[in-house]
Each structure stands twice: as C-alpha cells, then as structure tokens.
mmCIF file of C-alpha atoms in Angstrom:
data_model
loop_
_atom_site.group_PDB
_atom_site.id
_atom_site.type_symbol
_atom_site.label_atom_id
_atom_site.label_comp_id
_atom_site.label_asym_id
_atom_site.label_seq_id
_atom_site.Cartn_x
_atom_site.Cartn_y
_atom_site.Cartn_z
ATOM 1 C CA MET A 742 113.817 121.297 139.027
ATOM 2 C CA SER A 743 116.244 124.134 139.428
ATOM 3 C CA THR A 744 115.048 127.696 139.333
ATOM 4 C CA ASP A 745 116.657 131.076 139.470
ATOM 5 C CA THR A 746 114.541 131.791 142.542
ATOM 6 C CA ALA A 747 115.601 128.750 144.575
ATOM 7 C CA ASP A 748 117.616 130.719 147.122
ATOM 8 C CA ALA A 749 115.978 134.116 146.696
ATOM 9 C CA VAL A 750 113.285 135.748 148.762
ATOM 10 C CA PRO A 751 109.993 134.899 147.039
ATOM 11 C CA ASP A 752 108.569 137.651 144.878
ATOM 12 C CA LEU A 753 105.143 137.706 146.507
ATOM 13 C CA GLU A 754 104.140 140.815 144.568
ATOM 14 C CA LEU A 755 104.804 139.012 141.284
ATOM 15 C CA ILE A 756 102.917 135.939 142.482
ATOM 16 C CA GLN A 757 99.935 137.931 143.733
ATOM 17 C CA SER A 758 99.823 140.065 140.577
ATOM 18 C CA ARG A 759 99.292 136.917 138.512
ATOM 19 C CA ILE A 760 96.168 135.802 140.398
ATOM 20 C CA ARG A 761 93.043 137.116 138.720
ATOM 21 C CA ASP A 762 89.778 137.768 140.548
ATOM 22 C CA VAL A 763 86.705 136.517 138.675
ATOM 23 C CA ALA A 764 83.409 137.760 140.112
ATOM 24 C CA ASP A 765 80.353 135.516 140.286
ATOM 25 C CA PHE A 766 82.177 132.304 139.363
ATOM 26 C CA PRO A 767 81.178 129.511 139.656
ATOM 27 C CA ALA A 768 78.028 130.995 141.196
ATOM 28 C CA PRO A 769 76.674 134.469 141.966
ATOM 29 C CA GLY A 770 78.342 136.056 144.989
ATOM 30 C CA ILE A 771 81.562 134.016 144.693
ATOM 31 C CA LEU A 772 84.870 135.779 144.001
ATOM 32 C CA PHE A 773 86.996 133.099 142.318
ATOM 33 C CA LYS A 774 90.791 133.278 142.506
ATOM 34 C CA ASP A 775 91.988 132.272 139.027
ATOM 35 C CA ILE A 776 95.582 131.009 139.009
ATOM 36 C CA THR A 777 95.830 130.392 135.256
ATOM 37 C CA PRO A 778 97.699 133.699 134.629
ATOM 38 C CA LEU A 779 100.241 132.623 137.288
ATOM 39 C CA LEU A 780 100.653 129.230 135.617
ATOM 40 C CA ASN A 781 101.161 130.932 132.247
ATOM 41 C CA ASP A 782 104.038 133.089 133.537
ATOM 42 C CA ARG A 783 107.176 130.960 133.898
ATOM 43 C CA HIS A 784 108.798 133.397 136.330
ATOM 44 C CA ALA A 785 105.734 133.566 138.596
ATOM 45 C CA LEU A 786 105.311 129.776 138.428
ATOM 46 C CA ALA A 787 108.976 129.160 139.279
ATOM 47 C CA ALA A 788 108.784 131.667 142.148
ATOM 48 C CA THR A 789 105.651 129.966 143.473
ATOM 49 C CA VAL A 790 107.113 126.459 143.365
ATOM 50 C CA SER A 791 110.325 127.624 145.007
ATOM 51 C CA ALA A 792 108.457 129.496 147.738
ATOM 52 C CA LEU A 793 106.151 126.545 148.470
ATOM 53 C CA ALA A 794 109.189 124.263 148.850
ATOM 54 C CA ALA A 795 111.570 126.658 150.649
ATOM 55 C CA PRO A 796 110.616 126.068 154.310
ATOM 56 C CA PHE A 797 110.892 122.297 153.811
ATOM 57 C CA ARG A 798 114.248 122.022 152.010
ATOM 58 C CA ASP A 799 115.959 120.607 155.101
ATOM 59 C CA ALA A 800 112.961 118.676 156.457
ATOM 60 C CA GLY A 801 113.888 115.329 154.906
ATOM 61 C CA VAL A 802 110.686 115.130 152.857
ATOM 62 C CA ASP A 803 110.197 111.679 151.288
ATOM 63 C CA HIS A 804 106.882 112.359 149.552
ATOM 64 C CA VAL A 805 104.763 115.310 148.527
ATOM 65 C CA ILE A 806 101.009 114.779 148.417
ATOM 66 C CA GLY A 807 99.188 117.029 145.959
ATOM 67 C CA LEU A 808 95.465 117.479 146.541
ATOM 68 C CA GLU A 809 93.165 117.178 143.533
ATOM 69 C CA ALA A 810 93.208 118.986 141.283
ATOM 70 C CA ARG A 811 95.239 122.181 141.467
ATOM 71 C CA GLY A 812 97.448 120.718 144.176
ATOM 72 C CA PHE A 813 98.766 118.385 141.463
ATOM 73 C CA ILE A 814 99.992 121.394 139.482
ATOM 74 C CA PHE A 815 102.124 122.644 142.376
ATOM 75 C CA GLY A 816 102.803 119.369 144.186
ATOM 76 C CA ALA A 817 104.741 117.587 141.446
ATOM 77 C CA PRO A 818 107.294 120.377 140.851
ATOM 78 C CA VAL A 819 107.616 120.939 144.619
ATOM 79 C CA ALA A 820 108.432 117.230 144.931
ATOM 80 C CA LEU A 821 111.150 117.651 142.291
ATOM 81 C CA GLU A 822 112.523 120.702 144.139
ATOM 82 C CA LEU A 823 112.742 118.636 147.328
ATOM 83 C CA GLY A 824 114.075 115.446 145.751
ATOM 84 C CA ALA A 825 110.928 113.614 146.852
ATOM 85 C CA GLY A 826 108.303 111.380 145.294
ATOM 86 C CA PHE A 827 104.865 112.678 144.349
ATOM 87 C CA VAL A 828 101.575 111.167 145.556
ATOM 88 C CA PRO A 829 98.287 112.322 144.010
ATOM 89 C CA ALA A 830 95.383 112.503 146.464
ATOM 90 C CA ARG A 831 92.266 112.043 144.360
ATOM 91 C CA LYS A 832 88.522 112.058 144.719
ATOM 92 C CA ALA A 833 87.044 108.642 145.504
ATOM 93 C CA GLY A 834 87.042 106.171 142.638
ATOM 94 C CA LYS A 835 89.682 107.919 140.480
ATOM 95 C CA LEU A 836 92.764 105.830 141.318
ATOM 96 C CA PRO A 837 93.269 102.478 139.561
ATOM 97 C CA SER A 838 94.733 100.359 142.351
ATOM 98 C CA ARG A 839 93.853 99.549 145.977
ATOM 99 C CA THR A 840 93.326 102.761 147.953
ATOM 100 C CA ILE A 841 92.839 104.131 151.416
ATOM 101 C CA GLY A 842 90.397 106.981 151.813
ATOM 102 C CA GLN A 843 89.327 109.611 154.266
ATOM 103 C CA ALA A 844 85.907 111.277 154.288
ATOM 104 C CA TYR A 845 85.452 114.941 155.093
ATOM 105 C CA ASP A 846 82.485 117.246 155.461
ATOM 106 C CA LEU A 847 81.179 119.621 152.839
ATOM 107 C CA GLU A 848 78.454 122.226 153.246
ATOM 108 C CA TYR A 849 76.019 119.886 151.520
ATOM 109 C CA GLY A 850 77.294 116.420 152.469
ATOM 110 C CA THR A 851 80.586 114.549 152.500
ATOM 111 C CA ALA A 852 83.382 113.747 150.076
ATOM 112 C CA THR A 853 86.294 111.348 150.218
ATOM 113 C CA VAL A 854 89.925 111.799 149.238
ATOM 114 C CA GLU A 855 92.062 108.738 148.465
ATOM 115 C CA ILE A 856 95.670 107.728 147.894
ATOM 116 C CA HIS A 857 97.021 104.397 146.729
ATOM 117 C CA ALA A 858 97.426 102.057 149.691
ATOM 118 C CA ASP A 859 101.092 101.488 148.795
ATOM 119 C CA ALA A 860 101.952 105.158 148.094
ATOM 120 C CA LEU A 861 103.524 105.772 151.513
ATOM 121 C CA HIS A 862 105.490 103.536 153.805
ATOM 122 C CA PRO A 863 105.617 103.647 157.599
ATOM 123 C CA GLY A 864 107.918 106.472 158.594
ATOM 124 C CA SER A 865 107.470 108.472 155.377
ATOM 125 C CA ARG A 866 107.991 112.191 155.899
ATOM 126 C CA VAL A 867 105.249 113.912 153.921
ATOM 127 C CA LEU A 868 104.573 117.463 152.780
ATOM 128 C CA ILE A 869 100.979 118.199 151.714
ATOM 129 C CA VAL A 870 100.588 120.790 148.927
ATOM 130 C CA ASP A 871 97.495 122.531 147.584
ATOM 131 C CA ASP A 872 96.590 125.787 145.907
ATOM 132 C CA VAL A 873 94.119 127.064 148.513
ATOM 133 C CA LEU A 874 93.416 126.559 152.193
ATOM 134 C CA ALA A 875 89.702 127.344 152.469
ATOM 135 C CA THR A 876 87.572 125.542 155.050
ATOM 136 C CA GLY A 877 90.333 123.031 155.847
ATOM 137 C CA GLY A 878 88.298 119.875 155.242
ATOM 138 C CA THR A 879 90.443 118.456 152.434
ATOM 139 C CA GLY A 880 93.631 119.361 154.280
ATOM 140 C CA ARG A 881 92.433 117.631 157.448
ATOM 141 C CA ALA A 882 91.504 114.530 155.427
ATOM 142 C CA ALA A 883 94.983 114.463 153.844
ATOM 143 C CA VAL A 884 96.657 114.735 157.260
ATOM 144 C CA GLU A 885 94.584 111.791 158.496
ATOM 145 C CA LEU A 886 95.424 109.747 155.372
ATOM 146 C CA VAL A 887 99.158 110.265 155.923
ATOM 147 C CA ARG A 888 98.880 109.188 159.545
ATOM 148 C CA ARG A 889 96.763 106.137 158.707
ATOM 149 C CA ALA A 890 99.442 105.095 156.215
ATOM 150 C CA GLY A 891 102.073 105.357 158.971
ATOM 151 C CA GLY A 892 103.629 108.576 157.718
ATOM 152 C CA THR A 893 104.494 111.826 159.442
ATOM 153 C CA VAL A 894 103.200 115.159 158.164
ATOM 154 C CA VAL A 895 106.111 117.596 158.085
ATOM 155 C CA GLY A 896 104.077 120.457 156.661
ATOM 156 C CA PHE A 897 101.154 121.811 154.698
ATOM 157 C CA SER A 898 102.127 124.316 152.002
ATOM 158 C CA VAL A 899 99.610 126.326 149.967
ATOM 159 C CA LEU A 900 99.635 129.216 147.551
ATOM 160 C CA MET A 901 96.860 131.132 149.310
ATOM 161 C CA GLU A 902 94.713 131.016 152.391
ATOM 162 C CA LEU A 903 91.152 132.295 152.390
ATOM 163 C CA ALA A 904 91.557 133.543 155.947
ATOM 164 C CA ALA A 905 87.891 134.430 156.501
ATOM 165 C CA LEU A 906 86.959 130.737 156.155
ATOM 166 C CA GLN A 907 89.231 129.817 159.109
ATOM 167 C CA GLY A 908 90.509 126.571 157.569
ATOM 168 C CA ARG A 909 93.632 126.540 159.690
ATOM 169 C CA GLU A 910 91.406 125.836 162.714
ATOM 170 C CA LYS A 911 90.950 122.306 161.318
ATOM 171 C CA LEU A 912 94.731 121.901 161.292
ATOM 172 C CA PRO A 913 95.734 122.665 164.897
ATOM 173 C CA ASP A 914 98.491 120.045 164.777
ATOM 174 C CA VAL A 915 99.996 121.216 161.454
ATOM 175 C CA GLU A 916 101.241 124.757 160.863
ATOM 176 C CA PRO A 917 100.107 125.773 157.370
ATOM 177 C CA HIS A 918 102.680 127.609 155.257
ATOM 178 C CA CYS A 919 100.641 130.030 153.119
ATOM 179 C CA LEU A 920 102.314 132.308 150.581
ATOM 180 C CA LEU A 921 99.334 134.683 150.441
ATOM 181 C CA SER A 922 96.403 135.399 152.724
ATOM 182 C CA VAL A 923 93.349 136.767 150.956
#
C-alpha cells in the first residue's frame, strides 16, 4: 500500500479530529472513542496507517499481528506498508485450525487470545498492532504468544493510549508506539 503520507510527518491533528467521543457507551459513565469517522476519511486512514508503520520501516518486520477486532482494521494495511504478512489474533474458538492461546485477566474474569499454531516461525520478527492500549492485558497476551511461537516482538503500535489506565506498565519489555495519548 503506497500513500501520499508515507514519508511525511503524520498529521496528528487530522487523525485526532476524526475520532469522535461518544458519552455513556457502551455503559453509563464510559466515554467511548469512536474511530469510524477516521476510517471513513481516506486521508485520515492513510495517515494513520503510515504513522503506525513509520517507526518500523527498517525493523525487518516479517509479520504484523492485529488484535481482534479493530487491530485487524489497522494491522492488515500496516503489514502491506511493511511488506510483511498479517496474523489475526482472535478470541478463543474463532480460528479454524490448530491454535496456541494466551489467557489474560479482565476486571470480571479472564479471556484468551489465539493465533494459528503455524502463523509464525522461530525467528519471526513481529509487530503487534491495535487501535487502543488500555489496561495492557491483550497486548501482554500477544507479546507472550509471539514469544511462545519462537518469534521476537519488534514493537507494539497503536492509534491511541488511554494513559490513565496505565496499560504500558504491563509492557515493560516492549516500548509502545502510540500516535495519540488520551
């Protein structure tokens, strides 16, 4: 994927202007960050994909893992930008072939994220992509999955970090690249 913004400084104002705040969704007291206006604007989408990929252009990335579900939206075009393969990391039971999984904690229990067992090979250089870094649980699980598969995490790139939730504390061994901190 080639974009006009590939070598430009990312237009963070454009990107941020296309993220809509929705109060009380999905529950009262929650301020949801809606990215659908960003996805609907080809210039903002191209700028976002380019900016997510930019720090990793010379990192020799073999695979990009996109975390379900909005990480798929950004992960696949980032993989194209980097000349890499794309690996979907899905909720347990959603992939059709043999998988490896990693559990992580939620406020109310646990969840598991999985990739196909043959998605990565030993020595794979992997970039993890998602839309939001919140509490860090899914990101930590993805890092562990890559390592269990014999790969090396070269980065963790997200559109926005919810800084108050301190998710980066669960990633002390991976420096998150966050376009926006909200």
